[in-house]
Coordinates of C-alpha atoms and ligand atoms in Angstrom, one line a residue:
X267 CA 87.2 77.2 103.3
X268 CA 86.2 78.1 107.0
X269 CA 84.4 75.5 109.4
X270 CA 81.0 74.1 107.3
X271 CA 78.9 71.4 107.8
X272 CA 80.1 68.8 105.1
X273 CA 77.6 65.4 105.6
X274 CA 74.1 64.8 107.6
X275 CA 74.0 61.6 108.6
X276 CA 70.5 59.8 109.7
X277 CA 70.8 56.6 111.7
X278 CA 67.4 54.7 111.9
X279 CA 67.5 51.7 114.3
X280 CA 65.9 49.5 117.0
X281 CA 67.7 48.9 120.2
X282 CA 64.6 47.5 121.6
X283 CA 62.7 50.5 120.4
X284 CA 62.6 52.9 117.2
X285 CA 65.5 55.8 117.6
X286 CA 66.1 58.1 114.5
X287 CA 69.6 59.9 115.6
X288 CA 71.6 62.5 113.5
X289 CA 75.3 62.9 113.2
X290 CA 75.9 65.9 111.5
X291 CA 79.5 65.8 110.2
X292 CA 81.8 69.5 109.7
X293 CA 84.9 70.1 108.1
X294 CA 86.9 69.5 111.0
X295 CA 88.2 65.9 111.7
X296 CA 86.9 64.5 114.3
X297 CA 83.9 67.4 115.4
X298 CA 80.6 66.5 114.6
X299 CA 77.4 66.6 116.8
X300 CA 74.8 64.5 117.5
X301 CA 70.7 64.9 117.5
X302 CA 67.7 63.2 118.3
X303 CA 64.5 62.9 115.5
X304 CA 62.7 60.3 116.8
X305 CA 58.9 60.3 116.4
X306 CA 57.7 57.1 117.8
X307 CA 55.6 55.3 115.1
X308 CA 56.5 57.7 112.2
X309 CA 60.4 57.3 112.4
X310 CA 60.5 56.7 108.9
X311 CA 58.6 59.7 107.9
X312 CA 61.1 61.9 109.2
X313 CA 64.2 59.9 108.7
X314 CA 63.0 60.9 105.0
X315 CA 62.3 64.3 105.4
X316 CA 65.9 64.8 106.8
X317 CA 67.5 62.7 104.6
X318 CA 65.5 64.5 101.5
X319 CA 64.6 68.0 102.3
X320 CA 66.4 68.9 105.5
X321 CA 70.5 67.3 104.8
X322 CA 70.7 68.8 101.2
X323 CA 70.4 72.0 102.9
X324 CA 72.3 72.1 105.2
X325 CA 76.0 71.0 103.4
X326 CA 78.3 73.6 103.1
X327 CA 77.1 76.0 105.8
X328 CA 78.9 77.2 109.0
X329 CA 77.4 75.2 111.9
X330 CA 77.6 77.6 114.4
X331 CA 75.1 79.5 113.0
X332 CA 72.3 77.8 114.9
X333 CA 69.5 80.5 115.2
X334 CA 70.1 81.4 111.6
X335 CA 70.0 77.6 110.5
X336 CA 66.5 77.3 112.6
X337 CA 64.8 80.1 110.9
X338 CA 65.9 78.6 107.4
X339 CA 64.6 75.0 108.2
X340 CA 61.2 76.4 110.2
X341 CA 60.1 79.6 107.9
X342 CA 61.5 78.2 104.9
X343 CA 59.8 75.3 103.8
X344 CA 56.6 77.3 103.8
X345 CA 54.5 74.5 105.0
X346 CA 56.1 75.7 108.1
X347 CA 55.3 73.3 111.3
X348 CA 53.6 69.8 112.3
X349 CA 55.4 66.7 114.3
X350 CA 57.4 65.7 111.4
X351 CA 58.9 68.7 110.5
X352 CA 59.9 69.8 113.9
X353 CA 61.2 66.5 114.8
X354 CA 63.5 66.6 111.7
X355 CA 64.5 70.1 113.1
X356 CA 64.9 69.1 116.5
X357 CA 67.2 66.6 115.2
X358 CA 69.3 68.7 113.7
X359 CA 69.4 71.8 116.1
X360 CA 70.6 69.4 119.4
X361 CA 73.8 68.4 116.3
X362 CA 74.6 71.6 116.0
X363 CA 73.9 73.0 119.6
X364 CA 76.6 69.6 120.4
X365 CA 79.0 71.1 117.6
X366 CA 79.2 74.3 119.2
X367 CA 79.4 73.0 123.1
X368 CA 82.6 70.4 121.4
X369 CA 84.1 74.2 120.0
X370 CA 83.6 76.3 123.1
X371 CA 85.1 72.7 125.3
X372 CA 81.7 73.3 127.3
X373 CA 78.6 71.7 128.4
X374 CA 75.3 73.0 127.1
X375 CA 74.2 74.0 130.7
X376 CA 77.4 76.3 130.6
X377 CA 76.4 77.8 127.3
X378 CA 73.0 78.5 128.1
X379 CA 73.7 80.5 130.9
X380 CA 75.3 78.1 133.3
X381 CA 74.0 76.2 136.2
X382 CA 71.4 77.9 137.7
X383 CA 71.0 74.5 140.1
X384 CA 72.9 71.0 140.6
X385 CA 71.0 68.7 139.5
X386 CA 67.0 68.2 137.9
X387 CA 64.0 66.5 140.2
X388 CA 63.2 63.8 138.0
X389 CA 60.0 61.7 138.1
X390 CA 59.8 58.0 137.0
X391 CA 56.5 55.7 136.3
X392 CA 54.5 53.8 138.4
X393 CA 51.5 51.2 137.5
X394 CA 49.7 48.7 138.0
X395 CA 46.6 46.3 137.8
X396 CA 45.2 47.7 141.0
X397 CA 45.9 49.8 144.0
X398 CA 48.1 48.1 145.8
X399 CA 50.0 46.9 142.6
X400 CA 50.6 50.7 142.3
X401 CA 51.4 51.2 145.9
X402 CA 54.2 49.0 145.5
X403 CA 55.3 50.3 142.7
X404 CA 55.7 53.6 144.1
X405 CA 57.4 52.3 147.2
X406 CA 60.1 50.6 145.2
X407 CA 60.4 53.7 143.5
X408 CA 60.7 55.9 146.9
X409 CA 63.5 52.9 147.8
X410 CA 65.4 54.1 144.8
X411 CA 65.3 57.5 145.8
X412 CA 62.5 59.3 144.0
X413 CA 60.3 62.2 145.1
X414 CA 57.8 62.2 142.7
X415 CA 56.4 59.0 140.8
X416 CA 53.4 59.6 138.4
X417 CA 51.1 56.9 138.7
X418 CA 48.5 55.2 136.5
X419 CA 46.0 51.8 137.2
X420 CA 44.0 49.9 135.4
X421 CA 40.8 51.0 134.6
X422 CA 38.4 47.7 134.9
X423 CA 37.1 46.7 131.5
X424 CA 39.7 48.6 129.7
X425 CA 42.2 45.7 128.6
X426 CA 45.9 47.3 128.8
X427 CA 45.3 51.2 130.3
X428 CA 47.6 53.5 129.1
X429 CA 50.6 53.7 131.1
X430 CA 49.7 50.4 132.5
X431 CA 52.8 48.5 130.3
X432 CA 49.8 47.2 128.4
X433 CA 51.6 45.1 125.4
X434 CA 51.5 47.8 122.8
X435 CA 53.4 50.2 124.8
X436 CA 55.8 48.0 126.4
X437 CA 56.8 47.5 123.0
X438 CA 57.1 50.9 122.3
X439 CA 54.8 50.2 119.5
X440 CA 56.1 47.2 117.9
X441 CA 53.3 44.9 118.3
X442 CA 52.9 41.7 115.6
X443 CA 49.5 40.6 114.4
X444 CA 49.9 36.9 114.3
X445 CA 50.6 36.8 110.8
X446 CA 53.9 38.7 111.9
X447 CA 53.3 42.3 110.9
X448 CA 53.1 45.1 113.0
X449 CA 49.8 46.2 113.8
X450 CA 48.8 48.7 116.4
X451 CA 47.9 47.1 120.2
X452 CA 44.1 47.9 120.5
X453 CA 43.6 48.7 124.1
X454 CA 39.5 48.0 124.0
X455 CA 36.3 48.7 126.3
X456 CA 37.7 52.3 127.1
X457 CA 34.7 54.0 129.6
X458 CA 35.4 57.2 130.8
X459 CA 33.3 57.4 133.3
X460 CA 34.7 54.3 134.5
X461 CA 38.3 56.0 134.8
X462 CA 36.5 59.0 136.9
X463 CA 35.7 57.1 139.3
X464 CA 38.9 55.0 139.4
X465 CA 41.5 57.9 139.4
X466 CA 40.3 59.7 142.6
X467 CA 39.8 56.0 144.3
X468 CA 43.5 55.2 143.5
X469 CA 44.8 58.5 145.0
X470 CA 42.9 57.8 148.0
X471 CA 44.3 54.9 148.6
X472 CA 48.0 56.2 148.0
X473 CA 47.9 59.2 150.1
X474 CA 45.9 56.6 152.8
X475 CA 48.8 54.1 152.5
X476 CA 51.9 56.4 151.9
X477 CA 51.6 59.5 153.4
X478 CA 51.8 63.4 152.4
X479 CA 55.4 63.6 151.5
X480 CA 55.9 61.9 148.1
X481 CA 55.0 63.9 145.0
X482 CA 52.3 62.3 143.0
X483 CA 51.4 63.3 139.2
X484 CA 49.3 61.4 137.1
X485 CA 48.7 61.4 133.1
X486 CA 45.0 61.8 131.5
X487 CA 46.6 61.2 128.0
X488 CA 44.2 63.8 126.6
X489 CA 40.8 61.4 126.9
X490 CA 38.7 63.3 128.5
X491 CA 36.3 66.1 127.5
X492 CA 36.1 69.8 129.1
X493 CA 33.6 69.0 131.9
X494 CA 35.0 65.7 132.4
X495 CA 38.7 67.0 132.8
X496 CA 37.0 69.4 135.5
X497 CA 35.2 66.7 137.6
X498 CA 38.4 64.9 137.6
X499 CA 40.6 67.5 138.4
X500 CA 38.0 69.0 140.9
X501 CA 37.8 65.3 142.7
X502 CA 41.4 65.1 143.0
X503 CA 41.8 68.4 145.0
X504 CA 42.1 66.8 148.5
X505 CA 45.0 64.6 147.1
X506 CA 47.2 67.2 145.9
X507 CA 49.0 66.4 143.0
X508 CA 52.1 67.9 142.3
X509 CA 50.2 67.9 138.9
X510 CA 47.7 66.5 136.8
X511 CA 48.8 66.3 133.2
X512 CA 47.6 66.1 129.7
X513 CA 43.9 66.6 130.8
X514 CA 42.4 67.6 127.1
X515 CA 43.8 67.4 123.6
X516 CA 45.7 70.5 122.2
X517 CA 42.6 71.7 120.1
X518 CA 40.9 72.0 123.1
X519 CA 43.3 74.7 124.5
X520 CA 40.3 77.1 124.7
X521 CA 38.7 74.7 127.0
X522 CA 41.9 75.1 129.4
X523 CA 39.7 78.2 130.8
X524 CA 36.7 76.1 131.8
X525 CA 38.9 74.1 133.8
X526 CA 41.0 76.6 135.0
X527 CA 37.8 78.1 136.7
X528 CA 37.1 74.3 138.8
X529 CA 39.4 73.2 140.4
X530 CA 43.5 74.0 141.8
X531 CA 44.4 70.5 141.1
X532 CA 47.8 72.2 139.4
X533 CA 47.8 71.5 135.5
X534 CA 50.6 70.2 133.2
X535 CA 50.1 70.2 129.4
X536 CA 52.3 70.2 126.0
X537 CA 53.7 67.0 124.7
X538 CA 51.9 67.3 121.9
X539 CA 52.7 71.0 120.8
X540 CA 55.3 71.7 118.1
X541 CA 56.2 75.0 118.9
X542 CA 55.6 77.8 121.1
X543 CA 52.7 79.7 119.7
X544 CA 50.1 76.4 120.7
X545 CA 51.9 77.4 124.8
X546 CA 51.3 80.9 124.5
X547 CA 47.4 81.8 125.4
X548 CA 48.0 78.8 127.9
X549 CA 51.1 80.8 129.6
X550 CA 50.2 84.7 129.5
X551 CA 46.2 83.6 130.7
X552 CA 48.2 81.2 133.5
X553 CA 45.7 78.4 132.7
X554 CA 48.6 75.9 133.3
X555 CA 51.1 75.8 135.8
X556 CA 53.6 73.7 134.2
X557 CA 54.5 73.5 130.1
X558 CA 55.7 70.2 129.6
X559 CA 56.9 70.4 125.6
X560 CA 58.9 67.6 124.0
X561 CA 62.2 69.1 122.8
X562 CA 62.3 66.6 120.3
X563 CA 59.5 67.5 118.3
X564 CA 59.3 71.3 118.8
X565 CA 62.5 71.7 117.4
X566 CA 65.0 71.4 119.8
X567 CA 67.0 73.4 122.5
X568 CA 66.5 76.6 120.2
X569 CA 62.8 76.6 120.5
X570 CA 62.8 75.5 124.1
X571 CA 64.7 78.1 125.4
X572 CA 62.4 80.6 124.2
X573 CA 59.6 78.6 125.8
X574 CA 60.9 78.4 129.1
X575 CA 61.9 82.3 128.9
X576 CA 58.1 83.1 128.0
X577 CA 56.4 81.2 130.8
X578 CA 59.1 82.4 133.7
X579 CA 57.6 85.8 133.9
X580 CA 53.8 83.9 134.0
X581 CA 55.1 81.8 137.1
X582 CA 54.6 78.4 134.4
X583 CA 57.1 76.0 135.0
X584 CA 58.7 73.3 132.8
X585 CA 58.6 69.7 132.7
X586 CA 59.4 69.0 129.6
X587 CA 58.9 65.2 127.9
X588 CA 61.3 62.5 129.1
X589 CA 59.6 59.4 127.8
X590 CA 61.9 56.1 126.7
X591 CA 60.4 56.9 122.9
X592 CA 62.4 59.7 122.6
X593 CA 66.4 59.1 122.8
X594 CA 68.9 59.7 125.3
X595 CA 70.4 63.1 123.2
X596 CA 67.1 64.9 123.5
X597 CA 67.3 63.8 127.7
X598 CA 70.3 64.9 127.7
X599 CA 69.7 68.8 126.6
X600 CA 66.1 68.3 128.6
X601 CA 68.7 68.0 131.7
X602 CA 71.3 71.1 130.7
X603 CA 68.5 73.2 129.9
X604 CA 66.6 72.2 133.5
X605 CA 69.8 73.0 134.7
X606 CA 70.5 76.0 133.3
X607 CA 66.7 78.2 133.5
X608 CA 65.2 80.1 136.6
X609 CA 61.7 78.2 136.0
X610 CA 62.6 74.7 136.1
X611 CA 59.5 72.6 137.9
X612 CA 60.3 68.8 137.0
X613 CA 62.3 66.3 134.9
X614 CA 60.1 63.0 133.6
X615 CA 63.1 60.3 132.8
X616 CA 63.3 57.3 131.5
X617 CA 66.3 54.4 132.0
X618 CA 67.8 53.1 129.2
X619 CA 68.2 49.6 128.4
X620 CA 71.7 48.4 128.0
X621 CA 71.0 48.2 124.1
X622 CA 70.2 51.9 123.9
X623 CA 73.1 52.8 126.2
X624 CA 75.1 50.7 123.7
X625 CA 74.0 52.4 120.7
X626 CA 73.7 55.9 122.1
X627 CA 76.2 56.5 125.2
X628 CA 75.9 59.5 127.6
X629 CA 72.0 59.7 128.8
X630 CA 72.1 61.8 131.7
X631 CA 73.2 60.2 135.3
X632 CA 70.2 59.5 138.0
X633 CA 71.3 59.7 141.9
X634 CA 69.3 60.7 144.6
X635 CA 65.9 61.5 142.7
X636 CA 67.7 63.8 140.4
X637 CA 69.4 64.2 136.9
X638 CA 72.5 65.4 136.9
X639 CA 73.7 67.1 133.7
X640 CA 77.6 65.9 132.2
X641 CA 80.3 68.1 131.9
X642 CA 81.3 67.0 129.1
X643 CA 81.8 69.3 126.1
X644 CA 78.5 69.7 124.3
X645 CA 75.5 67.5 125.4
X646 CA 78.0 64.8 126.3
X647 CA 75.9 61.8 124.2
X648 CA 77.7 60.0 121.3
X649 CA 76.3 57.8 118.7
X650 CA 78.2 54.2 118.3
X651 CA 76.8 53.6 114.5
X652 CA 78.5 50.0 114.1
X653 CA 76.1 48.9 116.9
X654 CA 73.2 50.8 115.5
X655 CA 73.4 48.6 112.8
X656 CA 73.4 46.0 114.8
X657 CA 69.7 46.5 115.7
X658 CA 68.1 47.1 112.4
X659 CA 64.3 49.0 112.0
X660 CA 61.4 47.4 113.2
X661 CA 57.7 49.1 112.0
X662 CA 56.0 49.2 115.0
X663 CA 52.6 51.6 115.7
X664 CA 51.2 53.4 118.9
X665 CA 48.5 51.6 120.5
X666 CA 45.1 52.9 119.7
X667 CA 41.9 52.9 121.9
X668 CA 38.3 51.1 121.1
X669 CA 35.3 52.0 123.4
X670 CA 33.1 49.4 124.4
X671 CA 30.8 49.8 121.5
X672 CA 34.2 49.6 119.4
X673 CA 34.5 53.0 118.4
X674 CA 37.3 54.9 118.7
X675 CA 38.6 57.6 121.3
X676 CA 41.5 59.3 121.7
X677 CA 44.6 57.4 123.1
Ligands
LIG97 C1 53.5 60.0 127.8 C2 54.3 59.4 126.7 O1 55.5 60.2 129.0 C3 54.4 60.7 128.9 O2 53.9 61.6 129.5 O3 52.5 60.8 127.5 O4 54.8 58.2 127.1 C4 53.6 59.2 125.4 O5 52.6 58.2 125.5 C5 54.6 58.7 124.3 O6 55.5 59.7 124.2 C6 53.9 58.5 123.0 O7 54.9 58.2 122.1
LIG98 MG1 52.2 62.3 128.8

């Protein structure tokens, strides 16, 4: 019997966060691939649908069929779609887009078209409790080499702002109530009115205290409403952002015109999309400047491909998702594809702790304010599963938000 896929394996475990990684076994001895499905604080949910719906189907067929293999797992089920699905497919498409780099003896940015540039302007994370705090933060970061640092502060009253390491996050989820289960970290007294006139204060203060040259984003998490999203984005003009991200939830997309209309403040938006027909009004009407899609839960390389090929002609560029929650095999192909397309914008990236890097070798190499891609055969990531068992599942949840009067509001 010719090449076929002969076992799906689905490793769930917790080196310090939730990873779902796939190992998709072939016929071969010794060639497998390996894939990403992590969806942080619904691991399980997909681990299930792979190990259920998705690995059943997927035995005894010829893994370099990859486009063929996409179109069974999207349009076949039906109930085509959502985070859970895509994630499982994601998962599955980087194991088999790995198989086929291992066969060819060539890097994904080779087989996608080859190296288009050398390495990927990455971005990193700076926070803090105030101003200065952030100042600081950026300056190590510039010390480290880094261009561009997206940066988020504390909004007074709001305990633990998102992307301010509040406790939930910092545990990636994980985070006990004290009768020891997980429970998700309320971050409470949310105002957003509060945060509009925070934001514009703390960029002030950065381009005051650090010059023009560094590249500043920062991350709205989609909390704020059409009008709001405008004032902010309006405000922030005389900063220039290299781009202000996440500014309204994906059902808003409609409201992406209104705020086109306000402000050049250039937008970023996508984490949250699962494939590319939620990017495509936002790319042909050019309401955003830069689609930032998470390969991991829009079904992988496959899907992102096709994304970056629609926006290049609409002058969007990419910046896809490259936060520690997903695993170093999806910021691995984030880096060969960056490397490989015409419209690259920006990289976000993440360092791994020595537990992941342990678990899940080969996350892509940072020097000099980049990512530079391996050139290793396939995405050039391995999967150590002795130490993945090592670090066992832990529930964990996202953090959710409270406004002052204790309802809730988008986190
Ligand atoms: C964030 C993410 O990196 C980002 O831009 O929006 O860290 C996001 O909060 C997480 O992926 C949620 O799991
Ligand atoms: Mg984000």
């Amino acid at each position: 019997m010719s090449l076929h896929i002969t076992e799906v394996r689905v490793i769930v475990t917790c080196p310090g966060r939730n990873y779902v990684f796939v190992k998709v076994m072939t016929s071969e001895p010794g060639l497998y691939g390996v894939g990403d499905a992590t969806l942080n604080g619904r691991e399980l949910a997909v681990a299930s649908a792979l190990r259920e719906h998705v690995a059943p189907l997927l035995v005894g067929r010829d893994p370099d069929r990859i486009e063929d293999t996409w179109q069974l797992l999207f349009r076949g089920t039906y109930w085509r779609g959502g985070p859970v699905l895509q994630t499982a497919l994601a998962g599955v498409d980087l194991a088999l887009w790995d198989i086929k780099g291992k066969r060819a003896g060539m890097p994904l940015h080779s087989l996608l078209g080859g190296k288009t540039r050398e390495c990927a302007l990455a971005y990193t994370h700076a926070a803090g409790r105030d101003f200065k705090e952030v100042e600081d933060q950026v300056r190590r970061a510039m010390e480290r080499g880094f261009r561009a640092v997206r940066t988020q502060v504390a909004v007074p009253g709001s305990i633990g702002t998102y992307g301010t390491g509040g406790a939930g996050e910092a545990a990636s989820a994980a985070w006990p109530s004290p009768d020891g289960e997980a429970m998700p970290f309320v971050e409470a007294g949310w105002d957003s009115s509060r945060y509009l006139r925070t934001v514009p204060r703390l960029f002030e203060h950065l381009r005051n205290t650090l010059g023009d040259e560094v590249e500043l984003l920062h991350d709205v998490h989609e909390r704020l409403s059409p009008i709001e999203a405008c004032r902010l984005a309006s405000d922030l003009e005389p900063y220039r952002l290299f781009f202000l991200e996440d500014p309204l939830r994906p059902e808003h997309s409609d409201s992406f015109r209104v705020l086109r209309r306000s402000s050049t403040t250039p937008i970023a938006m996508g984490e949250l999309f699962t494939s590319k027909y939620e990017c495509l009004p936002l790319i042909t009407d050019q309401l955003i400047d830069y689609i930032r899609c998470d390969l991991g839960h829009i079904g992988g390389l496959t899907e992102a491909r096709k994304i970056a090929a629609i926006a290049d002609p609409f002058q969007v560029r990419t910046a896809w998702h490259g936060p520690g929650d997903i695993g170093p095999p999806t910021h691995a192909a984030n880096v060969h594809l960056d490397c490989a397309i015409p419209n690259f914008g920006i990289q976000e990236m993440t360092f791994f702790s020595a537990a992941v890097n342990e678990v899940c070798p080969g996350a892509p190499t940072y020097r000099d304010g980049a990512l530079w891609p391996s050139d290793a055969p396939g995405l050039g990531v391995d999967i150590d599963e002795e130490a993945a068992v090592r670090f066992p599942y832990k529930r964990g949840y996202l953090p959710i938000v409270r406004k002052a009067d204790g309802s809730l509001h988008d986190w």
